[in-house]
Amino acid sequence: MEGYAWTMVRELVLVGGGHSHVQVLKSLAAEPIPGFRVTVVVDTPIAVYSGMVPGFVAGQYEMHDLQIDVQALADRAGARTVVALATSIDSARRHVVLADEAPLPFDVASVNIGSTVAGLDLPGIRQFALPTRPIGDLVHHIDTLITGLREETERDAFRIVVVGGGAGGVEMAFTLQERISNEFDGALTVQLVHSGVRLMQGYPPGLARRIHRHAERRGIQIEAERRVVGADEGAVRFETGDPIAFDALIWVVGAASHAFFRDSDLPTDARGFVRTRSSLQIQSDDALFAAGDCATLDEFPDTPKAGVYAVRQGPVLTRNLRAVAAGTDLESYRPQSDFLTLLNLGDGTALGAKWRRTFEGRWVMWLKDRIDRNFMRRFQDSGT
Ligand SMILES: Cc1cc2nc3c(=O)[nH]c(=O)nc-3n(C[C@H](O)[C@H](O)[C@H](O)COP(=O)(O)OP(=O)(O)OC[C@H]3O[C@@H](n4cnc5c(N)ncnc54)[C@H](O)[C@@H]3O)c2cc1C
């Protein structure tokens, strides 16, 4: 058509506001992808940074310190935000399926929706336990729990059982103990139970030894090889041994896949996480990407479901989305073989592990606070 400048606009849909997508949005605000209209689908416009949640539990941070306003980031990136639960991808029809809304067509899409907690289908767990996912809900429940306890003058004892022997479980046990003992005058019992033979499997054994030493000093009871089979009101039951009574049951047993991929026509691993190539493209489809907890890299299937990997994937995902748009070569992501683990003990100190060495102290907490705040500053400052 003479005199008519015609350009085809293509649709890029980002599903989820996880650690990788917030970096994509930050980059798009500085430099848009020519010819692409960008839409972000989030179930909630505010994302919560899990690394600072234990610090929030301990009373070291305010709620706003851990929050990333994904919608504001999208606005700055010139992207449209759709607040809706994405339920699946129909790759054959090229659209993202949303709960209660029309499907969203895409030319290129990327999924960064994180994970949920395993074991929620055990009897009584959904009903009586407080799961760590969705993490935004956890933060509000902890706030309510602590406010409630502060106002309860009649109660003279409170029993917390934390289930899960990984980093999240350990941090929740220590930070809850610190916070509640500061807010509540009665007798506080904190028990950390887990199904493994030792805490923090996959980390240097020295880290578990340090945790046990601190737990003993602070009166936190730890029990290994206690596999939960269910919960009733006020008591958690195990495969072997007596039930344990609780006033609050915190559920931190590791990552499981969202139903999203089960309902999509995409390849998944045995645990239901979507399978990706090192380029972060989903195995079956060059125009579909996935990053963070929700994806399993075929080349590195044992990569832990941890935020540090989702963070490191962010820049690679950004460059590869640009490359697909431009029709240029994609780069490969290779997970680091080890990462710095920092566990907040809630009392101003933290434990750390890196390269099979372990360490602890106030300086470790100082380091953790600095790393976390620096990460958050990138997404909370109003400019690009
Ligand atoms: C208590 C606790 C402490 C932790 N501490 C650490 C730590 O110190 N270091 C570390 O490396 N890891 C830590 N982790 C693990 C870490 O939280 C995850 O590995 C990390 O959040 C994964 O990031 P992600 O980008 O994949 O997804 P997420 O950060 O979970 O983000 C997913 C986003 O997608 C949105 N979303 C989800 N489903 C949908 C949907 N269907 N439709 C639309 N939007 C959706 C969510 O609202 C969210 O914004 C911790 C976990 C817990 C529970």
CSV table of C-alpha atoms and ligand atoms in Angstrom, one decimal:
chain,number,residue,atom,x,y,z
A,1,MET,CA,0.0,0.0,0.0
A,2,GLU,CA,1.7,3.1,-1.2
A,3,GLY,CA,2.7,5.8,1.3
A,4,TYR,CA,1.7,3.6,4.2
A,5,ALA,CA,4.4,2.7,6.7
A,6,TRP,CA,3.4,-0.7,7.9
A,7,THR,CA,5.2,-2.5,10.7
A,8,MET,CA,4.1,-5.7,12.3
A,9,VAL,CA,3.9,-5.6,16.1
A,10,ARG,CA,4.8,-8.8,17.8
A,11,GLU,CA,3.6,-9.9,21.2
A,12,LEU,CA,6.0,-10.7,24.0
A,13,VAL,CA,4.2,-12.1,27.1
A,14,LEU,CA,6.0,-12.5,30.4
A,15,VAL,CA,4.2,-14.9,32.7
A,16,GLY,CA,5.0,-14.3,36.4
A,17,GLY,CA,7.0,-11.6,38.2
A,18,GLY,CA,9.9,-13.7,39.5
A,19,HIS,CA,13.5,-12.8,40.0
A,20,SER,CA,14.4,-13.2,36.3
A,21,HIS,CA,11.4,-11.2,34.9
A,22,VAL,CA,12.0,-8.2,37.1
A,23,GLN,CA,15.4,-8.0,35.5
A,24,VAL,CA,13.9,-8.3,32.0
A,25,LEU,CA,11.6,-5.4,32.8
A,26,LYS,CA,14.4,-3.3,34.2
A,27,SER,CA,16.4,-3.8,31.0
A,28,LEU,CA,13.3,-3.1,28.8
A,29,ALA,CA,12.8,0.2,30.6
A,30,ALA,CA,16.3,1.2,29.5
A,31,GLU,CA,16.1,-0.2,26.0
A,32,PRO,CA,12.9,-1.5,24.5
A,33,ILE,CA,12.9,-4.4,22.0
A,34,PRO,CA,11.9,-2.8,18.7
A,35,GLY,CA,8.7,-4.1,17.2
A,36,PHE,CA,7.5,-5.9,20.3
A,37,ARG,CA,4.6,-5.1,22.6
A,38,VAL,CA,5.2,-6.5,26.0
A,39,THR,CA,2.6,-7.8,28.5
A,40,VAL,CA,3.3,-9.0,32.0
A,41,VAL,CA,0.9,-11.4,33.6
A,42,VAL,CA,1.1,-11.6,37.4
A,43,ASP,CA,-1.3,-13.1,39.9
A,44,THR,CA,-0.4,-10.3,42.2
A,45,PRO,CA,1.3,-7.0,41.2
A,46,ILE,CA,3.6,-7.1,44.2
A,47,ALA,CA,6.4,-9.7,44.3
A,48,VAL,CA,8.1,-10.6,47.6
A,49,TYR,CA,11.8,-11.2,47.8
A,50,SER,CA,12.2,-14.4,49.8
A,51,GLY,CA,15.8,-13.8,50.8
A,52,MET,CA,14.6,-11.1,53.2
A,53,VAL,CA,11.6,-13.0,54.5
A,54,PRO,CA,13.4,-14.5,57.5
A,55,GLY,CA,14.7,-11.0,58.4
A,56,PHE,CA,11.1,-9.8,58.2
A,57,VAL,CA,10.0,-12.6,60.5
A,58,ALA,CA,12.8,-11.6,62.9
A,59,GLY,CA,11.6,-8.0,62.9
A,60,GLN,CA,14.7,-6.7,61.1
A,61,TYR,CA,12.8,-5.5,58.0
A,62,GLU,CA,9.4,-3.8,57.3
A,63,MET,CA,7.0,-5.4,54.8
A,64,HIS,CA,7.9,-2.8,52.2
A,65,ASP,CA,11.6,-3.7,52.4
A,66,LEU,CA,10.8,-7.1,50.8
A,67,GLN,CA,8.4,-6.0,48.2
A,68,ILE,CA,9.0,-5.4,44.5
A,69,ASP,CA,6.2,-3.5,42.7
A,70,VAL,CA,6.2,-5.4,39.4
A,71,GLN,CA,3.4,-3.3,37.9
A,72,ALA,CA,5.5,-0.1,38.5
A,73,LEU,CA,8.5,-1.8,36.8
A,74,ALA,CA,6.3,-2.8,33.9
A,75,ASP,CA,5.0,0.7,33.6
A,76,ARG,CA,8.5,2.0,33.3
A,77,ALA,CA,9.3,-0.6,30.7
A,78,GLY,CA,6.2,0.5,28.7
A,79,ALA,CA,4.7,-2.9,29.3
A,80,ARG,CA,1.1,-3.7,29.9
A,81,THR,CA,0.3,-5.5,33.2
A,82,VAL,CA,-2.5,-8.1,33.4
A,83,VAL,CA,-3.3,-9.0,37.0
A,84,ALA,CA,-4.6,-12.6,36.6
A,85,LEU,CA,-3.7,-16.1,37.4
A,86,ALA,CA,-2.1,-17.7,34.3
A,87,THR,CA,-3.3,-21.3,34.3
A,88,SER,CA,-1.4,-22.8,31.3
A,89,ILE,CA,0.2,-22.3,28.0
A,90,ASP,CA,-1.4,-23.6,24.8
A,91,SER,CA,1.7,-23.6,22.6
A,92,ALA,CA,-0.3,-25.0,19.6
A,93,ARG,CA,-2.7,-22.1,19.6
A,94,ARG,CA,0.0,-19.6,20.7
A,95,HIS,CA,-1.7,-18.3,23.7
A,96,VAL,CA,-1.4,-18.1,27.5
A,97,VAL,CA,-4.6,-19.3,29.3
A,98,LEU,CA,-5.8,-17.1,32.1
A,99,ALA,CA,-8.3,-17.8,34.9
A,100,ASP,CA,-11.5,-15.7,34.3
A,101,GLU,CA,-10.1,-13.7,31.3
A,102,ALA,CA,-9.6,-14.2,27.6
A,103,PRO,CA,-6.5,-16.0,26.5
A,104,LEU,CA,-3.5,-13.8,25.7
A,105,PRO,CA,-1.9,-14.4,22.3
A,106,PHE,CA,1.9,-14.4,22.0
A,107,ASP,CA,4.6,-14.6,19.5
A,108,VAL,CA,7.3,-15.0,22.1
A,109,ALA,CA,6.6,-15.9,25.8
A,110,SER,CA,8.6,-16.5,28.9
A,111,VAL,CA,7.5,-18.2,32.2
A,112,ASN,CA,9.0,-17.3,35.6
A,113,ILE,CA,6.3,-18.3,38.1
A,114,GLY,CA,8.4,-19.9,40.8
A,115,SER,CA,7.3,-23.0,42.6
A,116,THR,CA,4.9,-24.2,45.3
A,117,VAL,CA,5.6,-26.2,48.4
A,118,ALA,CA,5.7,-30.0,48.3
A,119,GLY,CA,3.5,-32.1,50.5
A,120,LEU,CA,0.4,-29.8,50.6
A,121,ASP,CA,-1.8,-32.7,49.7
A,122,LEU,CA,-1.0,-34.7,52.8
A,123,PRO,CA,-4.1,-35.0,55.1
A,124,GLY,CA,-4.6,-31.8,57.1
A,125,ILE,CA,-1.7,-29.9,55.9
A,126,ARG,CA,-3.6,-27.3,53.8
A,127,GLN,CA,-6.0,-26.9,56.6
A,128,PHE,CA,-3.7,-26.7,59.6
A,129,ALA,CA,-0.2,-25.7,58.4
A,130,LEU,CA,1.2,-22.4,57.4
A,131,PRO,CA,3.1,-23.1,54.1
A,132,THR,CA,5.9,-20.9,53.0
A,133,ARG,CA,4.4,-20.5,49.5
A,134,PRO,CA,2.8,-18.2,48.2
A,135,ILE,CA,5.5,-16.2,50.0
A,136,GLY,CA,3.3,-13.0,50.0
A,137,ASP,CA,0.7,-14.9,52.0
A,138,LEU,CA,3.3,-16.3,54.4
A,139,VAL,CA,4.5,-12.8,55.2
A,140,HIS,CA,0.9,-11.6,56.0
A,141,HIS,CA,0.2,-14.8,58.1
A,142,ILE,CA,3.3,-14.3,60.1
A,143,ASP,CA,2.4,-10.7,60.7
A,144,THR,CA,-1.1,-11.7,61.9
A,145,LEU,CA,0.4,-14.5,64.1
A,146,ILE,CA,2.7,-12.1,65.8
A,147,THR,CA,0.1,-9.3,66.3
A,148,GLY,CA,-2.3,-11.9,67.7
A,149,LEU,CA,0.2,-13.2,70.2
A,150,ARG,CA,1.1,-9.7,71.3
A,151,GLU,CA,-2.5,-9.0,72.1
A,152,GLU,CA,-3.2,-12.4,73.8
A,153,THR,CA,-2.7,-11.7,77.5
A,154,GLU,CA,-4.3,-15.0,78.8
A,155,ARG,CA,-1.9,-17.4,77.0
A,156,ASP,CA,1.0,-18.7,79.0
A,157,ALA,CA,2.7,-21.0,76.4
A,158,PHE,CA,3.1,-21.2,72.7
A,159,ARG,CA,4.5,-24.2,70.7
A,160,ILE,CA,5.9,-23.8,67.2
A,161,VAL,CA,6.7,-26.8,65.0
A,162,VAL,CA,8.7,-26.1,61.8
A,163,VAL,CA,8.8,-28.9,59.3
A,164,GLY,CA,11.7,-28.9,56.8
A,165,GLY,CA,15.4,-29.4,57.3
A,166,GLY,CA,16.6,-27.1,54.5
A,167,ALA,CA,17.7,-23.5,54.5
A,168,GLY,CA,14.1,-22.2,54.7
A,169,GLY,CA,13.2,-24.4,57.6
A,170,VAL,CA,16.3,-23.5,59.6
A,171,GLU,CA,15.8,-19.8,59.0
A,172,MET,CA,12.1,-19.9,59.9
A,173,ALA,CA,12.8,-21.8,63.2
A,174,PHE,CA,15.5,-19.4,64.3
A,175,THR,CA,13.9,-16.2,63.3
A,176,LEU,CA,10.5,-17.1,64.7
A,177,GLN,CA,12.0,-18.1,67.9
A,178,GLU,CA,13.9,-14.8,68.2
A,179,ARG,CA,10.8,-12.7,67.2
A,180,ILE,CA,8.3,-14.4,69.4
A,181,SER,CA,10.5,-14.6,72.4
A,182,ASN,CA,10.8,-10.8,72.1
A,183,GLU,CA,7.0,-10.3,71.8
A,184,PHE,CA,5.6,-13.0,74.0
A,185,ASP,CA,6.2,-13.4,77.8
A,186,GLY,CA,5.0,-17.0,78.1
A,187,ALA,CA,6.9,-20.2,77.6
A,188,LEU,CA,7.9,-20.6,74.0
A,189,THR,CA,8.8,-24.0,72.5
A,190,VAL,CA,10.3,-24.3,69.0
A,191,GLN,CA,10.8,-27.6,67.3
A,192,LEU,CA,12.4,-28.2,63.9
A,193,VAL,CA,11.6,-31.6,62.5
A,194,HIS,CA,12.7,-33.1,59.2
A,195,SER,CA,12.7,-36.4,57.4
A,196,GLY,CA,16.4,-36.6,56.4
A,197,VAL,CA,19.2,-38.1,58.4
A,198,ARG,CA,20.8,-34.7,58.8
A,199,LEU,CA,20.0,-31.1,58.3
A,200,MET,CA,21.0,-29.1,55.2
A,201,GLN,CA,21.7,-32.1,53.0
A,202,GLY,CA,23.9,-31.1,50.0
A,203,TYR,CA,25.7,-28.5,52.1
A,204,PRO,CA,29.0,-28.9,53.9
A,205,PRO,CA,28.4,-31.0,57.1
A,206,GLY,CA,30.1,-28.2,59.1
A,207,LEU,CA,27.0,-26.0,58.5
A,208,ALA,CA,24.7,-28.6,60.1
A,209,ARG,CA,27.0,-28.8,63.1
A,210,ARG,CA,26.9,-25.1,63.5
A,211,ILE,CA,23.1,-25.1,63.3
A,212,HIS,CA,22.9,-27.8,66.0
A,213,ARG,CA,25.3,-25.8,68.3
A,214,HIS,CA,23.2,-22.7,68.0
A,215,ALA,CA,19.9,-24.6,68.4
A,216,GLU,CA,21.2,-26.1,71.6
A,217,ARG,CA,22.3,-22.7,72.9
A,218,ARG,CA,18.9,-21.1,72.1
A,219,GLY,CA,16.7,-24.1,73.2
A,220,ILE,CA,15.5,-25.0,69.7
A,221,GLN,CA,14.8,-28.8,69.5
A,222,ILE,CA,15.8,-30.5,66.3
A,223,GLU,CA,14.5,-34.0,65.4
A,224,ALA,CA,15.8,-35.9,62.3
A,225,GLU,CA,14.1,-38.8,60.4
A,226,ARG,CA,10.6,-37.6,61.3
A,227,ARG,CA,8.5,-37.9,58.1
A,228,VAL,CA,5.2,-36.2,58.4
A,229,VAL,CA,2.1,-38.2,57.3
A,230,GLY,CA,-0.5,-35.6,58.2
A,231,ALA,CA,-1.8,-33.0,60.6
A,232,ASP,CA,-4.9,-32.7,62.8
A,233,GLU,CA,-6.0,-29.6,64.6
A,234,GLY,CA,-3.1,-28.9,67.1
A,235,ALA,CA,-1.0,-32.0,66.3
A,236,VAL,CA,1.3,-33.2,63.5
A,237,ARG,CA,1.6,-37.0,62.9
A,238,PHE,CA,4.6,-38.9,61.7
A,239,GLU,CA,5.4,-42.2,59.9
A,240,THR,CA,7.0,-43.4,63.2
A,241,GLY,CA,7.0,-42.0,66.7
A,242,ASP,CA,4.5,-39.9,68.7
A,243,PRO,CA,2.6,-36.9,67.2
A,244,ILE,CA,3.8,-33.5,68.3
A,245,ALA,CA,1.4,-30.8,69.5
A,246,PHE,CA,1.6,-27.3,68.1
A,247,ASP,CA,0.0,-23.9,68.2
A,248,ALA,CA,1.6,-23.0,64.9
A,249,LEU,CA,2.8,-25.5,62.2
A,250,ILE,CA,5.2,-24.0,59.6
A,251,TRP,CA,5.5,-26.0,56.4
A,252,VAL,CA,8.9,-25.6,54.6
A,253,VAL,CA,9.5,-28.9,52.9
A,254,GLY,CA,11.0,-27.9,49.5
A,255,ALA,CA,9.8,-27.0,46.0
A,256,ALA,CA,7.1,-28.6,43.9
A,257,SER,CA,5.9,-27.6,40.5
A,258,HIS,CA,2.7,-25.5,40.0
A,259,ALA,CA,-0.2,-27.2,38.2
A,260,PHE,CA,0.5,-24.7,35.3
A,261,PHE,CA,2.8,-27.1,33.4
A,262,ARG,CA,0.7,-30.2,34.1
A,263,ASP,CA,-2.1,-28.4,32.2
A,264,SER,CA,0.1,-27.1,29.3
A,265,ASP,CA,1.2,-29.0,26.2
A,266,LEU,CA,4.9,-28.6,27.2
A,267,PRO,CA,7.6,-31.1,28.1
A,268,THR,CA,8.2,-31.6,31.9
A,269,ASP,CA,10.6,-33.6,34.1
A,270,ALA,CA,9.4,-36.3,36.5
A,271,ARG,CA,8.5,-33.6,39.1
A,272,GLY,CA,6.4,-31.5,36.7
A,273,PHE,CA,8.9,-28.7,36.1
A,274,VAL,CA,9.2,-27.5,32.5
A,275,ARG,CA,12.3,-28.8,30.6
A,276,THR,CA,14.6,-26.2,29.2
A,277,ARG,CA,17.7,-26.0,27.1
A,278,SER,CA,20.8,-24.0,28.3
A,279,SER,CA,19.5,-21.1,26.2
A,280,LEU,CA,16.5,-21.1,28.7
A,281,GLN,CA,14.2,-22.0,25.7
A,282,ILE,CA,11.6,-24.6,26.5
A,283,GLN,CA,12.7,-27.9,24.8
A,284,SER,CA,9.8,-28.1,22.4
A,285,ASP,CA,9.6,-24.5,21.2
A,286,ASP,CA,12.1,-21.9,20.1
A,287,ALA,CA,9.8,-19.0,21.0
A,288,LEU,CA,9.0,-20.1,24.6
A,289,PHE,CA,11.4,-19.5,27.5
A,290,ALA,CA,11.3,-20.4,31.2
A,291,ALA,CA,13.5,-19.4,34.1
A,292,GLY,CA,13.9,-19.8,37.9
A,293,ASP,CA,12.3,-22.5,40.0
A,294,CYS,CA,9.6,-23.4,37.5
A,295,ALA,CA,12.2,-24.8,35.0
A,296,THR,CA,14.6,-27.6,35.0
A,297,LEU,CA,17.7,-27.4,32.7
A,298,ASP,CA,18.1,-30.6,30.8
A,299,GLU,CA,21.9,-30.2,31.0
A,300,PHE,CA,21.9,-29.4,34.7
A,301,PRO,CA,18.9,-31.2,36.1
A,302,ASP,CA,20.2,-31.1,39.7
A,303,THR,CA,20.4,-27.3,39.9
A,304,PRO,CA,18.8,-26.4,43.2
A,305,LYS,CA,15.5,-24.5,43.2
A,306,ALA,CA,17.0,-21.4,44.8
A,307,GLY,CA,16.6,-17.7,44.1
A,308,VAL,CA,20.2,-17.2,43.3
A,309,TYR,CA,19.8,-19.2,40.1
A,310,ALA,CA,16.7,-17.3,39.1
A,311,VAL,CA,18.7,-14.1,39.6
A,312,ARG,CA,21.7,-15.3,37.5
A,313,GLN,CA,19.4,-16.4,34.7
A,314,GLY,CA,17.8,-12.9,34.5
A,315,PRO,CA,20.5,-11.3,32.3
A,316,VAL,CA,20.8,-14.4,30.0
A,317,LEU,CA,17.1,-14.5,29.6
A,318,THR,CA,17.0,-10.8,28.8
A,319,ARG,CA,19.7,-11.1,26.1
A,320,ASN,CA,18.2,-14.2,24.6
A,321,LEU,CA,14.7,-12.6,24.4
A,322,ARG,CA,16.4,-9.8,22.5
A,323,ALA,CA,18.3,-12.3,20.3
A,324,VAL,CA,15.2,-14.2,19.4
A,325,ALA,CA,13.5,-10.9,18.5
A,326,ALA,CA,16.5,-9.9,16.3
A,327,GLY,CA,17.0,-13.3,14.9
A,328,THR,CA,20.6,-13.5,16.2
A,329,ASP,CA,22.4,-16.3,18.1
A,330,LEU,CA,21.4,-17.2,21.6
A,331,GLU,CA,23.8,-17.6,24.5
A,332,SER,CA,24.0,-20.5,27.0
A,333,TYR,CA,23.4,-20.3,30.7
A,334,ARG,CA,25.6,-22.4,32.9
A,335,PRO,CA,24.7,-22.6,36.6
A,336,GLN,CA,27.5,-21.8,39.0
A,337,SER,CA,28.8,-25.0,40.7
A,338,ASP,CA,28.5,-23.5,44.2
A,339,PHE,CA,26.8,-20.5,45.7
A,340,LEU,CA,27.2,-18.5,48.8
A,341,THR,CA,24.6,-19.7,51.4
A,342,LEU,CA,23.7,-17.3,54.1
A,343,LEU,CA,21.3,-18.2,56.9
A,344,ASN,CA,19.8,-15.5,59.1
A,345,LEU,CA,19.6,-16.7,62.7
A,346,GLY,CA,17.4,-13.7,63.6
A,347,ASP,CA,19.6,-12.5,66.5
A,348,GLY,CA,21.9,-10.2,64.4
A,349,THR,CA,24.1,-13.1,63.3
A,350,ALA,CA,24.1,-15.4,60.3
A,351,LEU,CA,25.7,-18.6,59.3
A,352,GLY,CA,27.4,-19.0,55.9
A,353,ALA,CA,28.8,-21.7,53.6
A,354,LYS,CA,30.8,-21.5,50.4
A,355,TRP,CA,33.3,-23.8,48.7
A,356,ARG,CA,32.9,-26.5,51.5
A,357,ARG,CA,33.9,-23.9,54.1
A,358,THR,CA,31.5,-22.6,56.8
A,359,PHE,CA,31.6,-19.4,58.9
A,360,GLU,CA,29.4,-17.4,61.2
A,361,GLY,CA,29.0,-14.1,63.1
A,362,ARG,CA,27.6,-10.6,62.9
A,363,TRP,CA,29.8,-9.8,59.9
A,364,VAL,CA,28.0,-12.6,58.0
A,365,MET,CA,24.6,-11.1,58.8
A,366,TRP,CA,26.0,-7.7,57.7
A,367,LEU,CA,27.1,-9.2,54.4
A,368,LYS,CA,23.7,-10.9,53.9
A,369,ASP,CA,21.9,-7.6,54.6
A,370,ARG,CA,24.1,-5.8,52.2
A,371,ILE,CA,23.7,-8.3,49.4
A,372,ASP,CA,19.9,-8.4,49.8
A,373,ARG,CA,19.5,-4.6,50.1
A,374,ASN,CA,21.7,-4.0,47.0
A,375,PHE,CA,19.5,-6.5,45.0
A,376,MET,CA,16.3,-4.8,46.2
A,377,ARG,CA,17.6,-1.3,45.5
A,378,ARG,CA,17.8,-2.1,41.8
A,379,PHE,CA,14.0,-2.7,41.7
A,380,GLN,CA,12.7,-0.3,44.3
A,381,ASP,CA,14.4,3.0,43.2
A,382,SER,CA,12.0,4.8,40.9
A,383,GLY,CA,14.5,5.6,38.1
A,384,THR,CA,15.9,3.1,35.7
B,1,LIG,C1,11.3,-18.7,53.5
B,1,LIG,C2,12.2,-18.8,52.2
B,1,LIG,C3,13.4,-18.3,52.2
B,1,LIG,C4,14.2,-18.4,51.1
B,1,LIG,N1,15.5,-17.9,51.1
B,1,LIG,C5,16.2,-18.0,50.0
B,1,LIG,C6,17.6,-17.4,50.0
B,1,LIG,O1,18.0,-16.8,51.0
B,1,LIG,N2,18.3,-17.6,48.9
B,1,LIG,C7,17.8,-18.3,47.8
B,1,LIG,O2,18.6,-18.4,46.8
B,1,LIG,N3,16.6,-18.8,47.8
B,1,LIG,C8,15.8,-18.7,48.8
B,1,LIG,N4,14.6,-19.3,48.8
B,1,LIG,C9,14.1,-19.9,47.6
B,1,LIG,C10,13.6,-18.8,46.6
B,1,LIG,O3,12.4,-18.2,47.2
B,1,LIG,C11,13.1,-19.3,45.3
B,1,LIG,O4,14.1,-20.2,44.7
B,1,LIG,C12,12.9,-18.1,44.3
B,1,LIG,O5,11.9,-17.3,44.8
B,1,LIG,C13,12.5,-18.6,42.9
B,1,LIG,O6,12.5,-17.4,42.2
B,1,LIG,P1,11.6,-17.4,40.8
B,1,LIG,O7,12.0,-16.2,40.1
B,1,LIG,O8,11.7,-18.7,40.1
B,1,LIG,O9,10.1,-17.3,41.3
B,1,LIG,P2,9.4,-16.4,42.5
B,1,LIG,O10,10.3,-15.5,43.1
B,1,LIG,O11,8.6,-17.4,43.3
B,1,LIG,O12,8.4,-15.5,41.6
B,1,LIG,C14,7.3,-16.0,41.0
B,1,LIG,C15,6.4,-14.9,40.6
B,1,LIG,O13,5.4,-15.3,39.7
B,1,LIG,C16,4.1,-15.0,40.2
B,1,LIG,N5,3.2,-16.1,39.8
B,1,LIG,C17,3.2,-17.4,40.3
B,1,LIG,N6,2.3,-18.1,39.7
B,1,LIG,C18,1.7,-17.4,38.8
B,1,LIG,C19,0.6,-17.6,37.9
B,1,LIG,N7,0.1,-18.8,37.7
B,1,LIG,N8,0.2,-16.6,37.1
B,1,LIG,C20,0.8,-15.3,37.2
B,1,LIG,N9,1.8,-15.1,38.1
B,1,LIG,C21,2.2,-16.1,38.9
B,1,LIG,C22,4.3,-14.9,41.7
B,1,LIG,O14,3.3,-14.0,42.3
B,1,LIG,C23,5.7,-14.2,41.7
B,1,LIG,O15,5.6,-12.9,41.5
B,1,LIG,C24,13.7,-19.1,49.9
B,1,LIG,C25,12.5,-19.7,49.9
B,1,LIG,C26,11.7,-19.5,51.1
B,1,LIG,C27,10.3,-20.2,51.1
